[in-house]
Amino acid sequence: VKEKKGKYSSTISAVGKRYIKERKWNRERTKSGARTAIERFCTVIGRDTDMEEINAKHAYSFAAWMEQELDAANKSIKGTVSYVKGMFTWAITQQEYNITEPPWAILDQIGKYGKEEEERIPFRQDQLHDLFSLAKLDGREG
């Protein structure tokens, strides 16, 4: 997204669009996750906020929003914040932006946001046999 003078806009929405378009993505799912994370970040922080104004407080505000509005788990919050951090890391490599350091490196308190991961109890061997026997009886094996 270029401004009138040929200079790239450094709003987080403009940088986010350029990042999604220009970065090399190994998986479409990763690209899609990053796009969603950046769009949500823009919604919470403001699309026209300049990336140079972003700091750790914005990351925590975003985490709190995901916890309250999306009822997100801590693991999801960390992953989403990581996608946004990736945009800033990429922007550092671009000459058009005046950012030289990520706005947040270590977010010590991010673990306090979102639901804890629930511990799952694995199936016992006999339960697995019963489950797969049911699938055979139903004709859904293979």
GROMACS .gro file of C-alpha atoms in nm:
model
  142
    1VAL     CA    1   0.000   0.000   0.000
    2LYS     CA    2   0.181   0.309  -0.123
    3GLU     CA    3   0.111   0.663  -0.015
    4LYS     CA    4   0.108   0.955  -0.261
    5LYS     CA    5   0.483   1.022  -0.247
    6GLY     CA    6   0.577   0.662  -0.331
    7LYS     CA    7   0.647   0.584   0.035
    8TYR     CA    8   0.488   0.282   0.199
    9SER     CA    9   0.232   0.346   0.471
   10SER     CA   10   0.345   0.220   0.810
   11THR     CA   11   0.001   0.170   0.962
   12ILE     CA   12  -0.035  -0.179   1.101
   13SER     CA   13  -0.314  -0.260   0.854
   14ALA     CA   14  -0.102  -0.154   0.553
   15VAL     CA   15   0.208  -0.333   0.680
   16GLY     CA   16  -0.001  -0.640   0.756
   17LYS     CA   17  -0.143  -0.655   0.403
   18ARG     CA   18   0.201  -0.616   0.251
   19TYR     CA   19   0.347  -0.879   0.487
   20ILE     CA   20   0.080  -1.135   0.394
   21LYS     CA   21   0.129  -1.066   0.024
   22GLU     CA   22   0.510  -1.052   0.006
   23ARG     CA   23   0.633  -1.303   0.263
   24LYS     CA   24   0.708  -1.654   0.136
   25TRP     CA   25   0.468  -1.893   0.306
   26ASN     CA   26   0.537  -2.266   0.330
   27ARG     CA   27   0.178  -2.350   0.414
   28GLU     CA   28  -0.151  -2.185   0.326
   29ARG     CA   29  -0.275  -2.261   0.676
   30THR     CA   30   0.010  -2.059   0.829
   31LYS     CA   31  -0.062  -1.769   0.593
   32SER     CA   32  -0.431  -1.782   0.679
   33GLY     CA   33  -0.357  -1.790   1.053
   34ALA     CA   34  -0.127  -1.490   1.022
   35ARG     CA   35  -0.386  -1.298   0.820
   36THR     CA   36  -0.657  -1.364   1.080
   37ALA     CA   37  -0.425  -1.271   1.369
   38ILE     CA   38  -0.320  -0.943   1.206
   39GLU     CA   39  -0.679  -0.852   1.117
   40ARG     CA   40  -0.784  -0.912   1.478
   41PHE     CA   41  -0.487  -0.711   1.606
   42CYS     CA   42  -0.590  -0.423   1.377
   43THR     CA   43  -0.947  -0.443   1.510
   44VAL     CA   44  -0.829  -0.418   1.871
   45ILE     CA   45  -0.544  -0.168   1.835
   46GLY     CA   46  -0.674   0.041   1.544
   47ARG     CA   47  -0.611  -0.009   1.174
   48ASP     CA   48  -0.445   0.332   1.132
   49THR     CA   49  -0.208   0.296   1.427
   50ASP     CA   50   0.149   0.344   1.308
   51MET     CA   51   0.364   0.040   1.370
   52GLU     CA   52   0.626   0.259   1.543
   53GLU     CA   53   0.371   0.336   1.816
   54ILE     CA   54   0.318  -0.030   1.908
   55ASN     CA   55   0.464  -0.156   2.236
   56ALA     CA   56   0.422  -0.446   2.480
   57LYS     CA   57   0.109  -0.291   2.631
   58HIS     CA   58  -0.063  -0.341   2.295
   59ALA     CA   59   0.027  -0.712   2.300
   60TYR     CA   60  -0.125  -0.748   2.647
   61SER     CA   61  -0.437  -0.555   2.543
   62PHE     CA   62  -0.470  -0.789   2.247
   63ALA     CA   63  -0.427  -1.095   2.471
   64ALA     CA   64  -0.692  -0.963   2.711
   65TRP     CA   65  -0.931  -0.903   2.421
   66MET     CA   66  -0.883  -1.260   2.293
   67GLU     CA   67  -0.945  -1.395   2.642
   68GLN     CA   68  -1.261  -1.188   2.695
   69GLU     CA   69  -1.413  -1.178   2.347
   70LEU     CA   70  -1.302  -1.511   2.201
   71ASP     CA   71  -1.272  -1.714   2.524
   72ALA     CA   72  -0.936  -1.820   2.383
   73ALA     CA   73  -0.702  -2.068   2.546
   74ASN     CA   74  -0.356  -1.955   2.649
   75LYS     CA   75  -0.194  -2.163   2.375
   76SER     CA   76  -0.412  -1.992   2.111
   77ILE     CA   77  -0.333  -1.648   2.250
   78LYS     CA   78   0.042  -1.716   2.243
   79GLY     CA   79   0.019  -1.844   1.885
   80THR     CA   80  -0.184  -1.548   1.765
   81VAL     CA   81   0.049  -1.296   1.930
   82SER     CA   82   0.339  -1.481   1.768
   83TYR     CA   83   0.184  -1.434   1.422
   84VAL     CA   84   0.164  -1.058   1.482
   85LYS     CA   85   0.521  -1.055   1.613
   86GLY     CA   86   0.625  -1.220   1.286
   87MET     CA   87   0.489  -0.920   1.095
   88PHE     CA   88   0.709  -0.685   1.297
   89THR     CA   89   1.013  -0.911   1.253
   90TRP     CA   90   0.955  -0.904   0.876
   91ALA     CA   91   0.907  -0.524   0.876
   92ILE     CA   92   1.250  -0.479   1.035
   93THR     CA   93   1.403  -0.627   0.718
   94GLN     CA   94   1.221  -0.380   0.491
   95GLN     CA   95   1.398  -0.052   0.410
   96GLU     CA   96   1.067   0.134   0.379
   97TYR     CA   97   0.993   0.115   0.753
   98ASN     CA   98   1.169   0.296   1.037
   99ILE     CA   99   1.131   0.003   1.276
  100THR     CA  100   1.462  -0.154   1.386
  101GLU     CA  101   1.353  -0.361   1.686
  102PRO     CA  102   1.040  -0.566   1.752
  103PRO     CA  103   0.791  -0.378   1.974
  104TRP     CA  104   0.794  -0.670   2.212
  105ALA     CA  105   1.061  -0.933   2.257
  106ILE     CA  106   0.965  -1.111   2.577
  107LEU     CA  107   0.614  -1.097   2.714
  108ASP     CA  108   0.665  -1.242   3.063
  109GLN     CA  109   0.300  -1.207   3.161
  110ILE     CA  110   0.136  -1.355   2.850
  111GLY     CA  111   0.090  -1.689   3.027
  112LYS     CA  112  -0.168  -1.528   3.256
  113TYR     CA  113  -0.415  -1.476   2.968
  114GLY     CA  114  -0.659  -1.737   2.845
  115LYS     CA  115  -0.771  -2.072   2.970
  116GLU     CA  116  -0.514  -2.324   3.085
  117GLU     CA  117  -0.462  -2.627   2.866
  118GLU     CA  118  -0.677  -2.912   2.989
  119GLU     CA  119  -0.504  -3.237   3.065
  120ARG     CA  120  -0.637  -3.523   2.855
  121ILE     CA  121  -0.646  -3.878   2.981
  122PRO     CA  122  -0.537  -4.118   2.706
  123PHE     CA  123  -0.750  -4.419   2.616
  124ARG     CA  124  -0.651  -4.749   2.771
  125GLN     CA  125  -0.565  -5.039   2.540
  126ASP     CA  126  -0.898  -5.217   2.608
  127GLN     CA  127  -1.093  -4.898   2.532
  128LEU     CA  128  -0.915  -4.861   2.199
  129HIS     CA  129  -0.998  -5.221   2.109
  130ASP     CA  130  -1.365  -5.158   2.195
  131LEU     CA  131  -1.376  -4.842   1.984
  132PHE     CA  132  -1.221  -5.004   1.679
  133SER     CA  133  -1.447  -5.308   1.718
  134LEU     CA  134  -1.749  -5.076   1.703
  135ALA     CA  135  -1.617  -4.924   1.380
  136LYS     CA  136  -1.585  -5.271   1.226
  137LEU     CA  137  -1.940  -5.362   1.330
  138ASP     CA  138  -2.069  -5.040   1.176
  139GLY     CA  139  -1.886  -5.115   0.852
  140ARG     CA  140  -1.665  -4.806   0.873
  141GLU     CA  141  -1.322  -4.957   0.894
  142GLY     CA  142  -1.034  -4.866   0.671
   0.00000   0.00000   0.00000
